[in-house]
Coordinates of C-alpha atoms and ligand atoms in Angstrom, one line a residue:
M1 CA 25.4 5.3 4.7
E2 CA 22.6 6.9 6.8
K3 CA 19.8 4.5 7.6
F4 CA 16.8 5.0 5.3
N5 CA 14.0 6.8 7.1
P6 CA 10.7 6.8 5.3
F7 CA 9.2 9.6 7.4
K8 CA 12.1 11.9 6.5
M9 CA 11.4 11.0 2.9
A10 CA 7.7 11.7 3.2
Q11 CA 8.5 15.1 4.8
Q12 CA 11.1 15.9 2.1
Q13 CA 8.5 15.2 -0.6
F14 CA 5.9 17.3 1.3
D15 CA 8.4 20.3 1.8
Q16 CA 9.1 20.4 -2.0
V17 CA 5.4 20.6 -2.9
A18 CA 4.7 23.0 -0.1
D19 CA 7.2 25.3 -1.8
L20 CA 5.6 24.8 -5.2
L21 CA 2.2 25.6 -3.7
G22 CA 3.5 28.5 -1.6
L23 CA 1.8 27.1 1.5
D24 CA 1.8 29.3 4.6
T25 CA 3.9 28.4 7.6
G26 CA 0.9 27.4 9.8
T27 CA -0.4 24.9 7.3
R28 CA 3.1 23.5 6.7
D29 CA 3.7 23.0 10.4
L30 CA 0.4 21.3 10.7
L31 CA 0.7 18.9 7.7
R32 CA 4.3 17.8 8.0
V33 CA 3.7 15.9 11.3
P34 CA 0.9 13.6 12.5
M35 CA -1.9 15.2 14.6
R36 CA -1.9 12.3 17.1
E37 CA 0.2 9.2 17.9
Y38 CA -0.4 6.3 20.2
H39 CA 2.6 4.1 21.3
F40 CA 1.7 1.1 23.5
T41 CA 2.7 -2.3 24.8
I42 CA 0.8 -5.5 24.1
P43 CA 1.7 -8.3 26.6
V44 CA 0.8 -11.7 25.2
R45 CA 0.8 -15.1 27.0
M46 CA 2.7 -17.2 24.5
D47 CA 2.0 -20.9 23.8
D48 CA 5.0 -22.0 25.8
G49 CA 3.5 -20.3 28.9
G50 CA 5.9 -17.3 29.0
T51 CA 4.8 -13.7 28.4
K52 CA 6.2 -11.7 25.5
V53 CA 5.6 -7.9 25.2
F54 CA 5.1 -6.5 21.8
Q55 CA 5.2 -2.9 20.8
G56 CA 2.2 -1.4 19.0
F57 CA 1.4 1.9 17.3
R58 CA -1.4 3.9 15.8
V59 CA -0.7 7.2 14.1
Q60 CA -3.4 9.6 12.9
H61 CA -1.7 12.0 10.5
N62 CA -4.7 14.2 9.5
D63 CA -8.5 13.9 9.7
A64 CA -9.7 17.2 8.3
R65 CA -11.4 15.5 5.3
G66 CA -13.0 12.6 7.4
P67 CA -12.1 9.8 9.8
A68 CA -8.5 8.6 9.6
K69 CA -8.1 5.5 7.5
G70 CA -5.2 3.1 7.1
G71 CA -3.9 -0.4 7.6
I72 CA -2.1 -2.2 10.4
R73 CA 1.2 -3.8 9.5
F74 CA 2.8 -6.7 11.3
H75 CA 6.5 -6.6 10.6
P76 CA 9.7 -7.5 12.6
N77 CA 11.4 -4.3 11.3
E78 CA 8.4 -2.0 11.9
T79 CA 9.4 1.5 13.3
V80 CA 7.3 4.4 14.4
D81 CA 8.8 6.4 11.6
T82 CA 7.6 3.9 9.0
V83 CA 4.1 4.1 10.6
R84 CA 4.3 8.0 10.5
A85 CA 5.3 7.9 6.9
L86 CA 2.6 5.5 5.9
A87 CA 0.0 7.5 7.8
T88 CA 1.1 10.7 6.0
W89 CA 0.8 8.9 2.6
M90 CA -2.7 7.7 3.5
T91 CA -3.8 11.4 4.0
W92 CA -2.5 12.2 0.5
K93 CA -3.9 9.0 -1.0
C94 CA -7.5 9.5 0.2
A95 CA -7.3 13.1 -1.0
V96 CA -5.9 12.4 -4.4
V97 CA -8.8 10.0 -5.2
G98 CA -11.3 12.3 -3.6
I99 CA -12.7 10.0 -0.9
P100 CA -13.9 11.7 2.3
L101 CA -11.3 10.1 4.7
G102 CA -8.1 11.2 6.4
G103 CA -4.8 9.3 6.9
G104 CA -3.8 6.9 9.7
K105 CA -1.6 3.8 10.0
G106 CA -0.8 1.2 12.7
G107 CA 1.6 -1.5 13.3
V108 CA 3.0 -4.1 15.6
I109 CA 6.7 -5.1 15.8
C110 CA 6.3 -8.9 15.3
D111 CA 6.9 -11.6 12.8
P112 CA 3.7 -13.7 12.2
H113 CA 5.9 -16.4 10.6
N114 CA 7.0 -17.3 14.1
L115 CA 3.6 -16.9 15.9
S116 CA 0.8 -19.3 16.2
D117 CA -2.8 -18.3 15.3
R118 CA -3.7 -18.0 18.9
E119 CA -0.7 -15.7 19.6
Q120 CA -1.6 -13.6 16.6
E121 CA -5.2 -13.4 17.9
Q122 CA -3.9 -12.2 21.3
I123 CA -1.8 -9.5 19.5
C124 CA -4.9 -8.3 17.6
R125 CA -7.1 -8.2 20.6
G126 CA -4.4 -6.5 22.7
W127 CA -3.9 -3.8 20.0
V128 CA -7.6 -3.0 20.1
R129 CA -7.8 -2.9 23.9
Q130 CA -5.1 -0.2 23.9
V131 CA -6.7 2.1 21.4
A132 CA -10.4 1.3 21.4
R133 CA -11.4 4.7 22.6
N134 CA -9.3 6.5 20.0
V135 CA -10.4 4.6 16.9
G136 CA -13.8 3.7 15.5
P137 CA -16.1 4.2 12.5
L138 CA -16.4 8.0 13.1
Q139 CA -12.7 8.5 14.2
D140 CA -10.3 6.2 12.6
V141 CA -10.9 3.0 10.6
P142 CA -8.1 0.4 10.5
A143 CA -7.6 -2.2 7.7
P144 CA -5.1 -4.9 6.7
D145 CA -1.6 -4.2 5.5
V146 CA 1.6 -6.3 5.1
M147 CA 1.2 -9.6 6.9
T148 CA -2.3 -8.9 8.2
H149 CA -5.5 -10.4 6.6
G150 CA -9.2 -10.6 7.0
Q151 CA -9.0 -13.0 10.0
H152 CA -6.9 -10.4 11.9
M153 CA -9.5 -7.8 11.1
L154 CA -12.3 -10.0 12.5
W155 CA -10.5 -10.7 15.7
M156 CA -10.0 -6.9 16.1
L157 CA -13.7 -6.2 15.2
D158 CA -14.8 -8.8 17.8
E159 CA -12.7 -7.2 20.5
Y160 CA -13.9 -3.7 19.7
E161 CA -17.6 -4.8 19.7
K162 CA -17.1 -6.6 23.0
I163 CA -15.6 -3.4 24.6
M164 CA -18.3 -1.1 23.1
G165 CA -21.2 -3.5 23.7
A166 CA -22.7 -3.2 20.2
K167 CA -22.2 -4.1 16.6
F168 CA -19.9 -1.7 14.6
P169 CA -19.2 -3.3 11.2
G170 CA -17.8 0.0 10.0
F171 CA -15.0 -0.1 12.6
I172 CA -12.6 -1.9 10.4
T173 CA -12.3 -2.9 6.7
G174 CA -10.7 -5.8 4.9
K175 CA -13.2 -8.1 6.6
P176 CA -13.9 -11.5 4.9
V177 CA -16.8 -11.4 2.4
G178 CA -20.0 -12.6 4.2
M179 CA -18.7 -11.0 7.4
G180 CA -19.1 -7.4 6.3
G181 CA -16.3 -7.5 3.7
S182 CA -16.7 -6.1 0.2
L183 CA -16.5 -8.2 -2.9
G184 CA -13.5 -7.0 -5.0
R185 CA -11.4 -5.9 -2.0
T186 CA -8.9 -8.6 -2.6
E187 CA -8.4 -7.5 -6.1
A188 CA -8.7 -3.8 -5.5
T189 CA -5.2 -2.6 -5.0
G190 CA -3.6 -4.7 -7.7
Y191 CA -6.3 -4.0 -10.2
G192 CA -6.2 -0.3 -9.3
V193 CA -2.4 -0.3 -10.1
M194 CA -3.2 -1.8 -13.5
Y195 CA -6.1 0.6 -14.3
T196 CA -3.6 3.5 -13.9
I197 CA -0.9 1.6 -16.0
R198 CA -3.6 1.1 -18.7
E199 CA -4.4 4.8 -18.8
A200 CA -0.7 5.8 -18.8
L201 CA 0.0 3.5 -21.7
K202 CA -3.0 4.8 -23.6
E203 CA -1.9 8.4 -23.1
H204 CA 1.6 7.5 -24.4
G205 CA 0.1 5.7 -27.5
V206 CA 1.6 2.4 -26.3
D207 CA -0.4 -0.8 -26.9
L208 CA -0.5 -2.7 -23.6
R209 CA -0.5 -6.0 -25.5
S210 CA 3.0 -5.3 -26.8
T211 CA 4.5 -4.6 -23.4
T212 CA 6.4 -6.7 -20.8
A213 CA 6.7 -6.1 -17.1
S214 CA 8.6 -7.1 -14.0
F215 CA 7.2 -7.1 -10.5
Q216 CA 8.8 -6.9 -7.1
G217 CA 6.8 -8.9 -4.5
F218 CA 4.3 -11.7 -5.0
G219 CA 1.7 -10.8 -2.4
N220 CA -1.8 -9.3 -2.6
V221 CA -0.9 -6.3 -4.7
S222 CA 1.5 -7.9 -7.1
Q223 CA -0.6 -11.0 -7.8
Y224 CA -3.7 -9.1 -8.7
A225 CA -1.8 -6.5 -10.7
I226 CA -0.3 -9.4 -12.7
E227 CA -3.7 -11.1 -13.0
L228 CA -5.3 -8.0 -14.7
Y229 CA -2.2 -7.2 -16.7
Q230 CA -2.3 -10.7 -18.2
Q231 CA -6.1 -10.4 -18.8
Y232 CA -5.3 -7.2 -20.8
G233 CA -2.8 -9.1 -22.8
G234 CA 0.5 -8.0 -21.2
K235 CA 3.5 -10.3 -20.5
A236 CA 4.9 -10.5 -16.9
V237 CA 8.4 -11.9 -17.2
A238 CA 9.7 -11.8 -13.6
V239 CA 8.5 -11.6 -10.0
S240 CA 10.5 -11.4 -6.8
C241 CA 9.7 -12.4 -3.3
W242 CA 11.1 -12.9 0.2
D243 CA 12.4 -16.4 1.2
Q244 CA 11.9 -16.9 4.9
K245 CA 14.1 -20.0 5.1
D246 CA 17.1 -18.2 3.5
S247 CA 16.3 -14.8 4.9
K248 CA 16.7 -13.1 1.6
S249 CA 14.8 -12.5 -1.6
Y250 CA 14.9 -14.1 -5.0
T251 CA 13.7 -13.2 -8.5
F252 CA 11.8 -15.8 -10.6
I253 CA 12.2 -15.3 -14.3
R254 CA 10.5 -16.8 -17.3
T255 CA 11.0 -14.7 -20.5
A256 CA 8.1 -16.4 -22.2
G257 CA 5.9 -15.1 -19.4
V258 CA 5.2 -16.3 -15.9
D259 CA 2.2 -18.6 -15.2
L260 CA 0.3 -16.9 -12.4
E261 CA -1.7 -19.9 -11.3
E262 CA 1.4 -22.1 -11.4
L263 CA 3.3 -19.7 -9.1
R264 CA 0.3 -19.2 -6.8
A265 CA 0.1 -23.0 -6.4
I266 CA 3.7 -23.1 -5.2
S267 CA 3.6 -20.0 -2.9
D268 CA 2.6 -19.7 0.7
K269 CA 0.0 -17.3 2.2
Y270 CA 2.8 -14.7 2.8
G271 CA 3.5 -14.5 -0.9
S272 CA 6.8 -16.5 -0.8
I273 CA 7.4 -18.8 -3.8
D274 CA 9.0 -22.2 -3.2
K275 CA 12.2 -21.9 -5.1
D276 CA 12.9 -25.7 -5.6
K277 CA 9.4 -26.2 -7.1
A278 CA 9.9 -23.1 -9.2
K279 CA 13.2 -24.4 -10.6
K280 CA 11.5 -27.7 -11.4
A281 CA 8.8 -25.8 -13.2
G282 CA 11.4 -24.2 -15.4
Y283 CA 11.9 -20.8 -13.8
E284 CA 15.3 -19.2 -13.6
V285 CA 15.9 -18.3 -9.9
A286 CA 18.0 -15.2 -9.8
D287 CA 19.2 -12.8 -7.0
A288 CA 17.0 -10.3 -5.1
N289 CA 17.6 -7.4 -7.4
A290 CA 17.3 -9.2 -10.7
W291 CA 13.6 -8.0 -10.9
I292 CA 14.7 -4.4 -11.4
A293 CA 17.4 -5.3 -14.0
Q294 CA 14.9 -6.9 -16.4
D295 CA 14.8 -5.7 -20.0
V296 CA 11.1 -4.7 -19.8
D297 CA 8.8 -1.8 -20.5
I298 CA 7.2 -1.5 -17.1
L299 CA 8.6 -2.0 -13.6
V300 CA 6.1 -2.5 -10.7
P301 CA 7.7 -2.4 -7.2
A302 CA 5.0 -4.0 -5.1
A303 CA 6.8 -5.2 -1.9
L304 CA 8.2 -2.7 0.5
E305 CA 9.6 0.8 0.8
N306 CA 13.1 1.9 -0.2
Q307 CA 13.6 -0.7 -3.0
V308 CA 14.4 1.6 -5.9
N309 CA 17.3 3.5 -4.4
A310 CA 20.8 4.8 -5.0
E311 CA 22.2 1.3 -4.9
T312 CA 19.6 -0.5 -7.2
M313 CA 18.6 2.3 -9.7
G314 CA 21.8 1.8 -11.8
K315 CA 20.5 -1.6 -12.8
I316 CA 17.4 -0.3 -14.6
T317 CA 17.7 -0.9 -18.3
K318 CA 17.2 1.7 -21.0
R319 CA 14.0 -0.1 -22.2
V320 CA 12.1 0.8 -19.0
K321 CA 9.7 3.7 -19.7
F322 CA 7.0 3.2 -17.0
V323 CA 7.2 2.6 -13.3
A324 CA 4.0 2.0 -11.3
E325 CA 4.5 2.0 -7.6
G326 CA 2.3 -0.7 -6.1
A327 CA 4.2 -0.5 -2.8
N328 CA 4.2 2.5 -0.5
G329 CA 7.4 4.6 -0.7
P330 CA 9.4 2.2 -2.9
T331 CA 11.4 5.0 -4.6
T332 CA 13.9 7.2 -2.8
P333 CA 14.5 10.8 -3.9
E334 CA 17.8 9.8 -5.6
A335 CA 16.0 7.3 -7.8
D336 CA 13.3 9.9 -8.4
A337 CA 15.9 12.3 -9.8
L338 CA 17.1 9.5 -12.2
F339 CA 13.5 8.9 -13.4
K340 CA 13.1 12.6 -14.1
K341 CA 16.4 12.8 -15.9
N342 CA 15.7 9.7 -18.0
N343 CA 12.2 10.7 -18.7
I344 CA 10.7 7.6 -17.1
F345 CA 7.0 8.0 -16.5
V346 CA 6.2 7.3 -12.8
I347 CA 2.7 6.6 -11.4
P348 CA 3.4 7.5 -7.8
D349 CA 2.5 5.2 -4.9
F350 CA -0.4 7.1 -3.3
L351 CA -2.1 7.3 -6.7
A352 CA -1.2 3.9 -8.1
N353 CA -2.1 1.9 -5.0
A354 CA -5.2 3.9 -3.9
G355 CA -7.5 1.2 -5.2
G356 CA -7.3 -0.6 -1.8
V357 CA -8.4 2.3 0.3
T358 CA -11.1 3.2 -2.3
C359 CA -12.6 -0.2 -2.0
S360 CA -12.3 0.0 1.8
Y361 CA -14.3 3.1 1.6
F362 CA -16.9 1.2 -0.5
E363 CA -16.9 -1.5 2.2
Q364 CA -17.7 1.2 4.8
V365 CA -20.5 2.6 2.6
Q366 CA -22.0 -0.9 2.1
C367 CA -21.7 -1.7 5.8
N368 CA -23.5 1.5 6.7
M369 CA -26.3 0.6 4.3
N370 CA -26.2 -3.1 5.2
Y371 CA -26.6 -3.7 1.5
F372 CA -23.8 -5.2 -0.6
W373 CA -22.9 -4.7 -4.2
T374 CA -21.9 -7.3 -6.8
K375 CA -18.2 -7.6 -7.6
D376 CA -18.8 -6.1 -11.1
E377 CA -20.5 -3.1 -9.5
V378 CA -17.5 -2.6 -7.0
L379 CA -14.9 -3.0 -9.7
N380 CA -16.6 -0.6 -12.1
K381 CA -16.9 2.0 -9.5
L382 CA -13.3 1.5 -8.6
D383 CA -12.2 1.7 -12.2
N384 CA -14.1 5.0 -12.6
I385 CA -12.5 6.6 -9.5
M386 CA -8.9 5.4 -10.4
T387 CA -9.2 6.5 -14.0
E388 CA -10.6 9.9 -13.1
A389 CA -7.8 10.4 -10.4
F390 CA -5.1 9.4 -12.9
H391 CA -6.3 11.8 -15.5
A392 CA -6.6 14.7 -13.0
V393 CA -3.0 14.2 -12.0
Y394 CA -1.8 13.6 -15.6
D395 CA -3.5 16.7 -16.9
L396 CA -2.0 18.8 -14.1
A397 CA 1.5 17.4 -14.7
R398 CA 1.2 18.3 -18.4
E399 CA -0.3 21.7 -17.8
R400 CA 2.2 22.8 -15.2
K401 CA 5.1 20.8 -16.7
V402 CA 5.8 19.0 -13.4
Y403 CA 6.7 15.5 -12.4
M404 CA 3.8 13.1 -11.9
R405 CA 4.6 12.7 -8.2
D406 CA 4.7 16.4 -7.7
A407 CA 1.4 16.8 -9.5
A408 CA -0.3 14.1 -7.4
Y409 CA 1.0 15.9 -4.3
M410 CA -0.1 19.2 -5.5
I411 CA -3.7 18.0 -5.9
A412 CA -3.7 16.0 -2.6
I413 CA -2.0 18.6 -0.4
S414 CA -4.2 21.4 -1.8
R415 CA -7.4 19.5 -0.9
V416 CA -6.2 18.7 2.6
A417 CA -4.9 22.3 3.2
E418 CA -8.3 23.6 2.0
A419 CA -10.2 21.3 4.4
C420 CA -8.0 22.6 7.3
R421 CA -8.6 26.2 6.2
M422 CA -12.4 25.7 5.9
R423 CA -12.5 24.2 9.4
G424 CA -10.7 27.2 10.7
W425 CA -7.6 25.2 11.9
V426 CA -5.1 27.3 10.0
Ligands
NAD1 P1 1.9 -8.9 1.1 O1 2.3 -9.2 2.5 O2 0.7 -9.6 0.6 O3 3.1 -9.3 0.1 C1 4.3 -8.7 0.1 C2 5.2 -9.4 -0.9 O4 6.5 -8.8 -0.9 C3 5.5 -10.9 -0.6 O5 5.5 -11.6 -1.8 C4 6.9 -10.9 0.0 O6 7.5 -12.1 -0.2 C5 7.5 -9.8 -0.8 N1 8.7 -9.2 -0.1 C6 8.8 -8.9 1.2 N2 10.1 -8.4 1.4 C7 10.7 -8.4 0.2 C8 11.9 -8.0 -0.3 N3 12.9 -7.5 0.5 N4 12.2 -8.2 -1.6 C9 11.3 -8.7 -2.5 N5 10.1 -9.1 -2.1 C10 9.8 -8.9 -0.8 O7 1.8 -7.4 1.0 P2 0.9 -6.5 0.0 O8 -0.5 -6.3 0.6 O9 0.9 -7.1 -1.4 O10 1.6 -5.1 0.1 C11 2.8 -4.8 -0.7 C12 3.0 -3.3 -0.6 O11 1.9 -2.6 -1.1 C13 3.3 -2.7 0.7 O12 4.2 -1.6 0.6 C14 1.9 -2.2 1.2 O13 2.0 -1.2 2.1 C15 1.4 -1.7 -0.2 N6 0.0 -1.6 -0.2 C16 -0.8 -2.6 -0.1 C17 -2.2 -2.5 -0.2 C18 -3.2 -3.6 0.0 O14 -4.4 -3.4 -0.2 N7 -2.7 -4.8 0.2 C19 -2.8 -1.2 -0.5 C20 -1.9 -0.1 -0.7 C21 -0.5 -0.3 -0.6

């Protein structure tokens, strides 16, 4: 089987919608590839005295609507095509929720599990030294992503400010609260996913309190999606996560409903649940794909890309009526075709998980004013933006009788294409 390439998938999705919109050749050629890419090495003196050279990336897909915006991912399997795809999706994500930012993404091929804090700090500082002149509050604003957190952002901010010789709190988002971070950022992506699920269920006349859901991943996105889902009265029956020791994933099932706090207490900072402790607590520990085979109403893939694919989609039960993509690019075009055929309602990734970047935008706004909002204020503003964006996409999907992913793309791509046109680029 050909190796999954997320960038090819992002281009395939773009081409389809470019056809639907009848985009001219110039605009297509501009938007189907990134505007700028930086590939660089990061030499790090390791704790054992040796030097290891890491590979880093920053990709700026499009900045017609504002400075590029997007996370930096630390992952052993990172590739430039993953970063390109994620940067492209960031462009559409900022456009679909209507915030004045473009799309970017960065990464380093590394596994933080095997790196000390000092080594990680050196990677962060080295990354910034290589791109300091090409990023910044008015050019491109990084943020955390898989396996990077507030501490990494602060090391990066500190290096940037040292190079520039001044304070630039708007250089990076996802900073710890009290150090320029926004209240509500930790919850934002997961809660945003749930705001869109809440609206989707309402539109379909389904009472959320009567539903069950299964989640892939137990990291930032998944944990906060589950938190709000349970507050709304839904029942989460399964979560899956990666097990570093066994180098594979497991699913943790409790049909009576998982206890979020109990699972948090037995998981590490990377969102891996201790399977022995989970067994003792009465969870069934099943294989990696069991999360997708659960007899539930809602599936929430919130781990990595390429998880709902030709191989796994056959396991989806007839009861599943809603899929909310917490992760970026979790569904391949083959699985999309199945969703269309079986009338499964999909809330596409760049709409469902846009809460994170929306709150990052709030963080920038607050940093620029040097005045910080309460958590309620942040979450209310977030709910308003997510709810409005969901309904704009939903209304267009109904009006034009198109799939939700296509409708979201139509709105996002039209906005970006219009910005390029108005600037005289195409
Ligand atoms: P995270 O690092 O906090 O958590 C990732 C979770 O996925 C962990 O529980 C890990 O064990 C699990 N996981 C990893 N590989 C797995 C596998 N093969 N099978 C099952 N589980 C696996 O990451 P996160 O911030 O929650 O991000 C998850 C996804 O959401 C990513 O696709 C990310 O790009 C996307 N996303 C995150 C944000 C954000 O604000 N954090 C915003 C938008 C999109």
